[in-house]
CSV table of C-alpha atoms and ligand atoms in Angstrom, one decimal:
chain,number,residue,atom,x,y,z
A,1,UNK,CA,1.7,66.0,42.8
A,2,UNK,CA,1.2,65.5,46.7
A,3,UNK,CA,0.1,62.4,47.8
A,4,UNK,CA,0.3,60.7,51.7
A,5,UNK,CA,1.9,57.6,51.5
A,6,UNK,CA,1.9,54.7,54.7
A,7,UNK,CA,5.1,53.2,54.3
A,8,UNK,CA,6.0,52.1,58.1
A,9,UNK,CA,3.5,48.8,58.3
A,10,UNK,CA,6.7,47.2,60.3
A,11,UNK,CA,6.1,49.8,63.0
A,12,UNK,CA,2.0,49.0,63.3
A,13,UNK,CA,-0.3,48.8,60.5
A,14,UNK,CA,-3.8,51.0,60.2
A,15,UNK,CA,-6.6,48.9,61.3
A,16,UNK,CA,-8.7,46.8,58.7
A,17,UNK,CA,-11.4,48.3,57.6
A,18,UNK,CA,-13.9,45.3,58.4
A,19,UNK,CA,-11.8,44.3,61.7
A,20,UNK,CA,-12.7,48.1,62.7
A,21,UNK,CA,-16.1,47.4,62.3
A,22,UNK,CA,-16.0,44.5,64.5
A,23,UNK,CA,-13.9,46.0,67.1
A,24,UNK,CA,-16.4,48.9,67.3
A,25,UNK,CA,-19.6,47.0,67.9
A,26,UNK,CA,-17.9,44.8,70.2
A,27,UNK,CA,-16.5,47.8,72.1
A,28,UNK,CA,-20.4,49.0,72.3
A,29,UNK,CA,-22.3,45.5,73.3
A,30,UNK,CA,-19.8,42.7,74.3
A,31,UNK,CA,-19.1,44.7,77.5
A,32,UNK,CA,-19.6,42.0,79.9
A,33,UNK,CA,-17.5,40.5,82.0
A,34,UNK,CA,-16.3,37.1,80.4
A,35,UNK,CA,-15.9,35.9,84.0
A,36,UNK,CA,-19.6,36.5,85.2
A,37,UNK,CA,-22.5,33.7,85.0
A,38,UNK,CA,-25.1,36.2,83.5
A,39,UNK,CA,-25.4,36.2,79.5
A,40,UNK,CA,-23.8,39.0,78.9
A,41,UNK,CA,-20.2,37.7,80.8
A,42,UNK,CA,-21.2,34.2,78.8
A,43,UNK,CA,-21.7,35.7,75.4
A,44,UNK,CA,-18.5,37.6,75.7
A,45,UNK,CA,-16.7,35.0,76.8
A,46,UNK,CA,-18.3,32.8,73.9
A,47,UNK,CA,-16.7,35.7,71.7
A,48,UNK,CA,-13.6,35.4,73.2
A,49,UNK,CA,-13.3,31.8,72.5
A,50,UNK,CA,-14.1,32.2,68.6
A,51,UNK,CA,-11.3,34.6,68.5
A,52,UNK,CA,-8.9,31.9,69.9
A,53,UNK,CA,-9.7,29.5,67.6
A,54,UNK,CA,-9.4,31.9,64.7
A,55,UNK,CA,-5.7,32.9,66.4
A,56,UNK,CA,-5.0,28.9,67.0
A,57,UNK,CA,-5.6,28.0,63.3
A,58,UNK,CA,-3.9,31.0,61.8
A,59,UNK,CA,-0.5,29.2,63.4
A,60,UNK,CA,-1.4,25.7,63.4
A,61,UNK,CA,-1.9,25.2,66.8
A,62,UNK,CA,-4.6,24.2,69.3
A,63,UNK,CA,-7.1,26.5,70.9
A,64,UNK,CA,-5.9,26.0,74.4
A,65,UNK,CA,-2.3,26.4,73.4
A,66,UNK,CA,-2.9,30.0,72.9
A,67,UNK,CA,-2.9,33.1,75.6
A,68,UNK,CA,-4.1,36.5,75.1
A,69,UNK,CA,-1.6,39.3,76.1
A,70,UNK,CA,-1.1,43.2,75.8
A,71,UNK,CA,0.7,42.3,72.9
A,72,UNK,CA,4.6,41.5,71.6
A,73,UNK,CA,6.3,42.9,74.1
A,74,UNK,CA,4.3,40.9,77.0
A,75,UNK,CA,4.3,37.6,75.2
A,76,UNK,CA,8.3,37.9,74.6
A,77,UNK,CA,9.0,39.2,78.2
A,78,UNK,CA,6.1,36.0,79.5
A,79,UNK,CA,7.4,33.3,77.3
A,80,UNK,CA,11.4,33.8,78.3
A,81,UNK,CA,11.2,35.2,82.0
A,82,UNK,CA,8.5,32.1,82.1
A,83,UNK,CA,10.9,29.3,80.9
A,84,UNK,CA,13.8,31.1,82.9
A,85,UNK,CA,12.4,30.7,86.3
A,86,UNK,CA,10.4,27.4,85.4
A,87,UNK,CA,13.7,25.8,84.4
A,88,UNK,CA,15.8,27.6,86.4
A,89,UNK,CA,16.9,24.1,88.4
A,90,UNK,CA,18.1,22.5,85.2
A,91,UNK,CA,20.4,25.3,84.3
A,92,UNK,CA,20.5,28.8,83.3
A,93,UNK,CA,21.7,29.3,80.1
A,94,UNK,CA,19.9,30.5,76.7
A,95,UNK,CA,20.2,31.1,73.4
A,96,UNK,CA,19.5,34.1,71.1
A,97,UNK,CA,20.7,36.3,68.2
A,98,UNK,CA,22.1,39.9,68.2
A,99,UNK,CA,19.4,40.9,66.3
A,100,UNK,CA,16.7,40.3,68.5
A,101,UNK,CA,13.9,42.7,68.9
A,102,UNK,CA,14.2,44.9,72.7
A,103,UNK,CA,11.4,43.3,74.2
A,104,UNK,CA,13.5,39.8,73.4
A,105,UNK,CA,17.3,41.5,74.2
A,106,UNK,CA,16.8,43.9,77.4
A,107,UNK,CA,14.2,40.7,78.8
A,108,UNK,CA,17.4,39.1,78.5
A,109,UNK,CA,19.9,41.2,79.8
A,110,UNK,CA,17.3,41.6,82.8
A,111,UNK,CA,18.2,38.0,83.4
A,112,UNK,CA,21.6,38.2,82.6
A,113,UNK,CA,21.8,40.7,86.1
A,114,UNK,CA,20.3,37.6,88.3
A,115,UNK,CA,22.9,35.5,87.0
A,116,UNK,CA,21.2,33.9,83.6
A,117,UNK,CA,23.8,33.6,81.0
A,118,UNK,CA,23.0,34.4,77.3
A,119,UNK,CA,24.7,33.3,74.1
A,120,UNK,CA,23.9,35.7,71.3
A,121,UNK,CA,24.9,34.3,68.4
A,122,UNK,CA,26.4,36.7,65.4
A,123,UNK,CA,24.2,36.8,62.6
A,124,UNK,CA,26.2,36.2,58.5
A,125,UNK,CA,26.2,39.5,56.2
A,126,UNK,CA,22.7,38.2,54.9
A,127,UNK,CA,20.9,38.7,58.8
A,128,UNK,CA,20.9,34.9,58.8
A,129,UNK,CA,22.4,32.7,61.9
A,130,UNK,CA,24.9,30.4,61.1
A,131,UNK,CA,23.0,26.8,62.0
A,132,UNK,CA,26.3,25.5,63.1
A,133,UNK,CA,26.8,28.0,65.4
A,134,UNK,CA,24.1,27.6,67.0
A,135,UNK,CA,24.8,23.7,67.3
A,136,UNK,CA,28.7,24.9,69.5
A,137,UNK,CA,26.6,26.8,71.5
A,138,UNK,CA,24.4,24.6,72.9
A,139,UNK,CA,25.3,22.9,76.2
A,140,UNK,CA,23.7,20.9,79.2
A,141,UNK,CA,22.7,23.6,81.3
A,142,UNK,CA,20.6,25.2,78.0
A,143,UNK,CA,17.3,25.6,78.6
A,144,UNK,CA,16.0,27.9,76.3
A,145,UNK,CA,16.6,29.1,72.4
A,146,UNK,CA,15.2,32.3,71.4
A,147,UNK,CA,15.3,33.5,68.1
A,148,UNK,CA,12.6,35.3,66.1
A,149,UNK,CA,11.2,34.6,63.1
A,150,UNK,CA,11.8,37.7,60.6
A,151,UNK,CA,13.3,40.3,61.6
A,152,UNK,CA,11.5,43.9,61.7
A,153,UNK,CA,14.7,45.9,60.3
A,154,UNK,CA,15.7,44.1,57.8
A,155,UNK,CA,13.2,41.2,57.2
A,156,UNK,CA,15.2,38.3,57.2
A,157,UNK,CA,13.5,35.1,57.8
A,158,UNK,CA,15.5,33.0,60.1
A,159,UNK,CA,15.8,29.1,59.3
A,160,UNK,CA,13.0,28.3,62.3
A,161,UNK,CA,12.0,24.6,61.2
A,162,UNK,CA,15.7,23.8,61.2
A,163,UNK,CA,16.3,25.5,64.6
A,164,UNK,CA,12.8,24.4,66.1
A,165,UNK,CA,14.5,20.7,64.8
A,166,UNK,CA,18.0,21.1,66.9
A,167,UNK,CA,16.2,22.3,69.9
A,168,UNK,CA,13.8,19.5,69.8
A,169,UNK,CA,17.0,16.8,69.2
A,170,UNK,CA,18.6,18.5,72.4
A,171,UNK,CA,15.3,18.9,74.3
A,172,UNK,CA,15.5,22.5,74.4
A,173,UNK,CA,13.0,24.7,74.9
A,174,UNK,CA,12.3,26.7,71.4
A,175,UNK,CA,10.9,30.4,71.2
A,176,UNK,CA,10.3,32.9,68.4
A,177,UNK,CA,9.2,36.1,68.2
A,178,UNK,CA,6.8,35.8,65.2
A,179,UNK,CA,5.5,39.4,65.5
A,180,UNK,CA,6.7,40.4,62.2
A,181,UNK,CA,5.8,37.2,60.2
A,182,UNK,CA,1.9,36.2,61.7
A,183,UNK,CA,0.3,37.6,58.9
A,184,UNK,CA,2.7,37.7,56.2
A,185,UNK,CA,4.4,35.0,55.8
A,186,UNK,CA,3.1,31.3,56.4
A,187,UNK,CA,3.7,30.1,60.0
A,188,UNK,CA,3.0,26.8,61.4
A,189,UNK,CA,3.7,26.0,64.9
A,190,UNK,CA,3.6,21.9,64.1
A,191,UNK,CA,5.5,21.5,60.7
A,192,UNK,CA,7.9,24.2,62.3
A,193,UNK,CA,8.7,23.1,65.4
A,194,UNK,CA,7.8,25.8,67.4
A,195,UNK,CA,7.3,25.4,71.2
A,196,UNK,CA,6.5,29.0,72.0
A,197,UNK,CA,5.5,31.4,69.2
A,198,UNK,CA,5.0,35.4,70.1
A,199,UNK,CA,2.3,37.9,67.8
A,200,UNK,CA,1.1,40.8,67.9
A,201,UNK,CA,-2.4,42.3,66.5
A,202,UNK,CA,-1.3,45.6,65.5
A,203,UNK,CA,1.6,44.3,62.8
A,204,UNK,CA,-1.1,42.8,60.6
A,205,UNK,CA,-4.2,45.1,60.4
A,206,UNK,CA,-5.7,44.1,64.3
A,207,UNK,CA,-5.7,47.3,67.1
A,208,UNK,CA,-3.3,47.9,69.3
A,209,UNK,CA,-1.8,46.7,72.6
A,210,UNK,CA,-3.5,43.0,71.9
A,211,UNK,CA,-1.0,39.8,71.4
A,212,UNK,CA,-0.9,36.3,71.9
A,213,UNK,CA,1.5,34.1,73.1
A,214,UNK,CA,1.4,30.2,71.8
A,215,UNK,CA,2.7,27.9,74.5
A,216,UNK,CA,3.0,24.0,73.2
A,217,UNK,CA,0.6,21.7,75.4
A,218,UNK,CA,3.4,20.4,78.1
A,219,UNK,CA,5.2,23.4,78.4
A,220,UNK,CA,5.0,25.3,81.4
A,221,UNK,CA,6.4,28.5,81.6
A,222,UNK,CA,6.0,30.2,85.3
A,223,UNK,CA,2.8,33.2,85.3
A,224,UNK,CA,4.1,36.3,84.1
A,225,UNK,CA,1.1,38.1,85.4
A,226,UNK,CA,-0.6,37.1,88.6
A,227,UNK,CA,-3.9,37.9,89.8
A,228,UNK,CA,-7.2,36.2,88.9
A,229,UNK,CA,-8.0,33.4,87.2
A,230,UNK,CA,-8.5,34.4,83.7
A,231,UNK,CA,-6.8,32.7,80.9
A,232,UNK,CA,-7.3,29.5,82.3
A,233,UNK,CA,-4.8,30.9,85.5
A,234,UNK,CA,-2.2,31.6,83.1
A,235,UNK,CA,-2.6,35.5,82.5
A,236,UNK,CA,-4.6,37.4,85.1
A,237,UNK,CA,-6.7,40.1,84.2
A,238,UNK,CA,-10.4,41.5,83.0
A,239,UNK,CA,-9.9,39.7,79.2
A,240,UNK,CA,-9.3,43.1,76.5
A,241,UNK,CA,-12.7,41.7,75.0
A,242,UNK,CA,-12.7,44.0,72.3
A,243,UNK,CA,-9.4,44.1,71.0
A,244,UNK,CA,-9.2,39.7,71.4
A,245,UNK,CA,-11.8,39.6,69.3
A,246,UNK,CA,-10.8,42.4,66.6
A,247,UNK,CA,-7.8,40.0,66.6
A,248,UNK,CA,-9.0,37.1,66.0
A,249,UNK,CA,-11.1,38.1,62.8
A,250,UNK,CA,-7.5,39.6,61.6
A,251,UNK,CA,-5.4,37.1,61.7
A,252,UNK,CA,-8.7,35.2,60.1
A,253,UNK,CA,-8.7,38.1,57.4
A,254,UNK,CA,-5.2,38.1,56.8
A,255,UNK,CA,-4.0,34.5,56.8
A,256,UNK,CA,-6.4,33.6,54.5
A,257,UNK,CA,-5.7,36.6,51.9
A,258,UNK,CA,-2.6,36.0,52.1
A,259,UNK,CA,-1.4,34.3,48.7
A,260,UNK,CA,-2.6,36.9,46.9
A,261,UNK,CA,-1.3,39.6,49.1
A,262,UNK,CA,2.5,37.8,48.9
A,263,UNK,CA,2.2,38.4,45.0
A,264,UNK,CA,0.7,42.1,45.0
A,265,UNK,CA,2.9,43.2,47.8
A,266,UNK,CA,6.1,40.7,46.3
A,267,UNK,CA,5.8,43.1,43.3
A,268,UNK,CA,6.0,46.1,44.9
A,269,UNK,CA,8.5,45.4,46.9
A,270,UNK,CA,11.0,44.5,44.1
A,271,UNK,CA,9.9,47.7,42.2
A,272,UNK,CA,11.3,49.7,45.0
A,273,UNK,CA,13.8,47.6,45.6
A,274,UNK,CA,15.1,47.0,42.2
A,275,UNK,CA,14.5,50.9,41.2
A,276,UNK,CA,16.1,52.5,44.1
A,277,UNK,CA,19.7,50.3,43.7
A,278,UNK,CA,20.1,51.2,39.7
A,279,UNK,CA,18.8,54.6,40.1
A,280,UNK,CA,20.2,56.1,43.2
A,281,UNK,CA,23.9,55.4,43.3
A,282,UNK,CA,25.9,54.9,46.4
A,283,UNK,CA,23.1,52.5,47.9
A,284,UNK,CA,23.3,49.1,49.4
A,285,UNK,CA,20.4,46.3,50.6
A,286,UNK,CA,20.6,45.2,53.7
A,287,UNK,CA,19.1,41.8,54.9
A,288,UNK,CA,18.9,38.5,52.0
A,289,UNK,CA,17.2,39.2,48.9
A,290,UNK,CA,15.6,36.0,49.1
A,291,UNK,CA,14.7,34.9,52.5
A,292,UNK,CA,12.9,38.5,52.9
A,293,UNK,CA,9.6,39.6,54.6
A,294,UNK,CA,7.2,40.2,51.1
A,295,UNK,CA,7.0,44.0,53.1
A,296,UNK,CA,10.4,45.0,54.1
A,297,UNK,CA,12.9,47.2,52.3
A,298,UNK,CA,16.1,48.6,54.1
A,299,UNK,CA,18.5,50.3,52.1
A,300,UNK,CA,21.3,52.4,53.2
A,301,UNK,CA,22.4,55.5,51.3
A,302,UNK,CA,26.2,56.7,51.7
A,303,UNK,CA,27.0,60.5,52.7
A,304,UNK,CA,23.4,60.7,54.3
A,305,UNK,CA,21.6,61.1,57.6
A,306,UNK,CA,18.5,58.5,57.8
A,307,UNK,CA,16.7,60.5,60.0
A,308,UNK,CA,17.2,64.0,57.5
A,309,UNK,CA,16.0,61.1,55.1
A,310,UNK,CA,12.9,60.6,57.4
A,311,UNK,CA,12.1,64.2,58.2
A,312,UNK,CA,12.3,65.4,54.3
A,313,UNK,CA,10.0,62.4,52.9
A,314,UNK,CA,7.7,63.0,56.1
A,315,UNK,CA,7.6,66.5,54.5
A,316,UNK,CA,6.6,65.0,51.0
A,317,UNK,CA,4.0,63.2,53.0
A,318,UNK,CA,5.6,59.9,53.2
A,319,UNK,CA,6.1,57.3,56.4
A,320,UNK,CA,9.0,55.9,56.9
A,321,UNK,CA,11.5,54.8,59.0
A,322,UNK,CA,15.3,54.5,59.7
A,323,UNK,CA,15.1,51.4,61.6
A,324,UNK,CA,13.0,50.1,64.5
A,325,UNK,CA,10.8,52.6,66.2
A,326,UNK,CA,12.6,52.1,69.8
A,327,UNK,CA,16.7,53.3,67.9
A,328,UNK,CA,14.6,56.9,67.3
A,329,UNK,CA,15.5,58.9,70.3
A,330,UNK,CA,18.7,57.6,70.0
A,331,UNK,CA,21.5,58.1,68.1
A,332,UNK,CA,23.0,55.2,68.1
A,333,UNK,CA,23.0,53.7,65.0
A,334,UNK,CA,20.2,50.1,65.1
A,335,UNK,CA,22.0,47.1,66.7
A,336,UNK,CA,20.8,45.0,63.5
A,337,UNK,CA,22.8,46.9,61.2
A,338,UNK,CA,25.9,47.0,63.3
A,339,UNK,CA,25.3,43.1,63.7
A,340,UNK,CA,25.4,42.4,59.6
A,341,UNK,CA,28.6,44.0,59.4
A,342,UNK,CA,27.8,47.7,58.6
A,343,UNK,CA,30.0,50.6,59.5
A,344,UNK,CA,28.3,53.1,61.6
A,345,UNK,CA,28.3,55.9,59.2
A,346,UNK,CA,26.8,53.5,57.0
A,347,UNK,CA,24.0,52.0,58.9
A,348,UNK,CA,23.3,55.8,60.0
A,349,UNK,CA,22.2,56.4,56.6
A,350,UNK,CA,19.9,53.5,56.2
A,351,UNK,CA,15.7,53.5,55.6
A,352,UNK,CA,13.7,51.2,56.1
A,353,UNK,CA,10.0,51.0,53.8
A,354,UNK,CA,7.8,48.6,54.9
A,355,UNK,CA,4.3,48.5,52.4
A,356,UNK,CA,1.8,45.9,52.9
A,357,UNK,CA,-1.4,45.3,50.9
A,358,UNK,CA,-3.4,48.6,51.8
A,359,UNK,CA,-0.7,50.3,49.2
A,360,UNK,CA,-0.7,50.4,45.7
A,361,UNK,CA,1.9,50.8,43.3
A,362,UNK,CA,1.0,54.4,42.7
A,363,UNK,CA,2.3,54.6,46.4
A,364,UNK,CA,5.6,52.5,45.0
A,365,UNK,CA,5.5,55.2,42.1
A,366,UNK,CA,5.7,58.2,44.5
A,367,UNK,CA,8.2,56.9,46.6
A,368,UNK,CA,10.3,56.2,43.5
A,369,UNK,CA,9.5,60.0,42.3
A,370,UNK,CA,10.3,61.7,45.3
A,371,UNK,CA,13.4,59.7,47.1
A,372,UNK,CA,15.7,60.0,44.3
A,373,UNK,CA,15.4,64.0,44.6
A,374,UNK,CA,15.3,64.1,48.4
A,375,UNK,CA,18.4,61.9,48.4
A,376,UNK,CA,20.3,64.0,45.8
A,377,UNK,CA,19.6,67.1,47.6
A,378,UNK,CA,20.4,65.3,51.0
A,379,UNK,CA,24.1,64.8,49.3
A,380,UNK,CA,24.6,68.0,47.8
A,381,UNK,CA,24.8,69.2,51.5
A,382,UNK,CA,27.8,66.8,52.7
A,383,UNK,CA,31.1,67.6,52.0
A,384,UNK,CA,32.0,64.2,51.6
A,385,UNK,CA,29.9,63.5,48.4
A,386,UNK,CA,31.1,66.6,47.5
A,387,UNK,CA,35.2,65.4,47.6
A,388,UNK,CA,34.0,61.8,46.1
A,389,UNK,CA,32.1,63.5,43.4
A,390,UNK,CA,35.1,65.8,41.9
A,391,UNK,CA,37.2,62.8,42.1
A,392,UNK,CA,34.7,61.0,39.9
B,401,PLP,C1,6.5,45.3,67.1
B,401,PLP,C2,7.4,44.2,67.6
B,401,PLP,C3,7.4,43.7,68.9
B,401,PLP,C4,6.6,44.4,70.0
B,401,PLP,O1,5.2,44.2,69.8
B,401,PLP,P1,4.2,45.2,70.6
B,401,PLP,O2,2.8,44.6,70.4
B,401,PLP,O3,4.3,46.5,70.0
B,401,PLP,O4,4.6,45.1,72.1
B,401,PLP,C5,8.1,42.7,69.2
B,401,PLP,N1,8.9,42.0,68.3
B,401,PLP,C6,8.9,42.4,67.0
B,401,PLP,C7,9.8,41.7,66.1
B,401,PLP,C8,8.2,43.5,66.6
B,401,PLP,O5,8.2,43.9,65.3
């Protein structure tokens, strides 16, 4: 039995079917320009509004703390190269982790080249920072601590109220990129902290190439993007009408389904989990048990190639992935794996599944069918299983 089978939600998620509705009419009437005086600017711009209180109260924030953007990548790039040149005269030195997203690590080694210095700080065998770490690393010229939320390899959720509390003690700037936990997991800008919180619309069921970027009243990063006045000066450009507003009634969708979403997609999770380490041997978990995105499974499979892995599941019909979409192309194996300790060979044969409530546990159940075999036939081609095996 054939069956197609989403299992790369960490990547982008399919749009919701209701937010697709919306997006669609809105493509069709709310074409105005929000800028104009007529109705039709006003009404779109009315629209636009709506959709940034729905993104405001998703996080806990305040309507006018929150900017549209193109999406993760812009609100990581806006929110550090902003607080970089804004604070520039009070020192150049910042914070973040080794397992950063690329949009938050080559952002920073951009500014590393006009003379910013970074501090990446290791990560423990779990994907976690060590809290005391990042209290040596902090010094007078700091202006700036970046570290995201969960990750999207290995879905560890980092420790962001305590870090959003030392950054506040040492008046410190704090940013996270929240693109993989908006959505999922419950974020609150206030109770956590946060001064500068990044999202993106197309990790939880919103279109494509729309973000936000929450920036703490008081905080004033330098324009990213200049041009007209839009945004209220802070992000030039026509607003992506559409798109913000498809947004908005996501997060609004999402958030508040989200209880019951943790349990159903908890479940499946740990059935995967749980299945693949007793049946398939050779296998390890990568990122905490615990402190895990209710989505995200990585596991690495000795004496394989992930992406073989990849290409024979695609060929059962099932998406996957063998770490963040940016590492295929390449074949070096993902920085996050390296950084939580794994040997190369190892982390080369790592996949990640990330499900999120659109599956079911028949999907769980097909995965569980099918990966056992590919992986076993996987291994009967490598001459190392073969050695290990007759040694058994
Ligand atoms: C997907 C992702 C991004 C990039 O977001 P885009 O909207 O695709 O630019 C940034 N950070 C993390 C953690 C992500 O998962």
């Amino acid at each position: 039995m054939s069956r197609f089978v989403y299992a790369d939600n960490a990547a982008t998620t399919k749009m919701d079917k209701d937010v697709f509705e919306i997006m669609i009419k809105s493509l069709e009437e709310d074409y105005g320009n929000p800028s104009s005086i007529y109705k039709k600017g006003r009404d779109a711009k009315v629209l636009i509004e709506k959709a940034r209180k729905q993104v405001a109260d998703g996080i806990g924030a305040k309507e006018s703390e929150i900017i549209f953007t193109s999406g993760g990548s812009e609100s990581d790039n806006y929110a550090i190269k902003g607080i970089a040149k804004a604070k520039a005269n009070k020192g150049k030195h910042i914070i973040s982790s080794k397992i950063e997203h690329h949009a938050v690590l080559h952002t920073l080694e951009a500014l590393s080249k006009e003379g910013y210095e970074i501090t990446y700080l290791d990560v423990l065998e779990n994907g976690i920072i060590d809290i005391e770490e990042l209290k040596k690393a902090i010094r007078e010229d700091t202006i700036l601590i970046t570290i995201m939320f969960a990750n999207n390899e290995i879905g560890t959720i980092q420790p962001v109220e305590e870090i959003g509390k030392i950054a506040r003690e040492n008046k410190i700037i704090f940013h996270t990129d929240a693109v993989q936990a908006v959505g999922h997991v419950k974020v609150d800008v206030n109770e956590m902290n946060i001064d500068m919180l990044s999202m993106s619309a197309h990790k939880f069921g919103g279109p494509k190439g729309v973000g936000a970027l929450y920036i703490k009243s008081g905080i004033k990063p330098e324009n990213f993007i200049f041009g007209g006045a839009q945004e209220r000066g802070k992000r030039a450009g026509t607003e992506n009408t559409a798109s913000i507003i498809a947004m908005g009634a996501a997060i609004e969708k999402i958030t508040s389904e989200m209880e019951k979403n943790t349990i159903k997609v908890q479940a499946m999770r740990d059935k995967l989990i749980d299945t693949i380490l007793e049946k398939i041997p050779y296998t390890r978990l990568n990122g905490d048990r615990e402190k895990r995105l209710p989505g995200n499974v990585n596991i690495s499979f000795r004496f394989i190639e992930g992406e073989s892995l990849l290409l024979m599941l695609d060929l059962k019909g099932i998406c996957a992935s063998s770490g963040s979409a940016c590492t295929s192309g390449s074949l070096d194996p993902s920085h996050v794996l390296l950084s939580i300790g794994l040997p190369h060979e190892i982390a080369h044969g790592s996949l990640r599944l990330s499900i999120n409530h659109e599956n079911t546990m028949e999907d769980v159940e097909y995965i569980l069918e099918v990966l056992p075999q590919v992986v076993e036939r996987l291994r009967e081609m490598s001459p190392l299983y073969d050695e290990i095996n007759k040694k058994g």
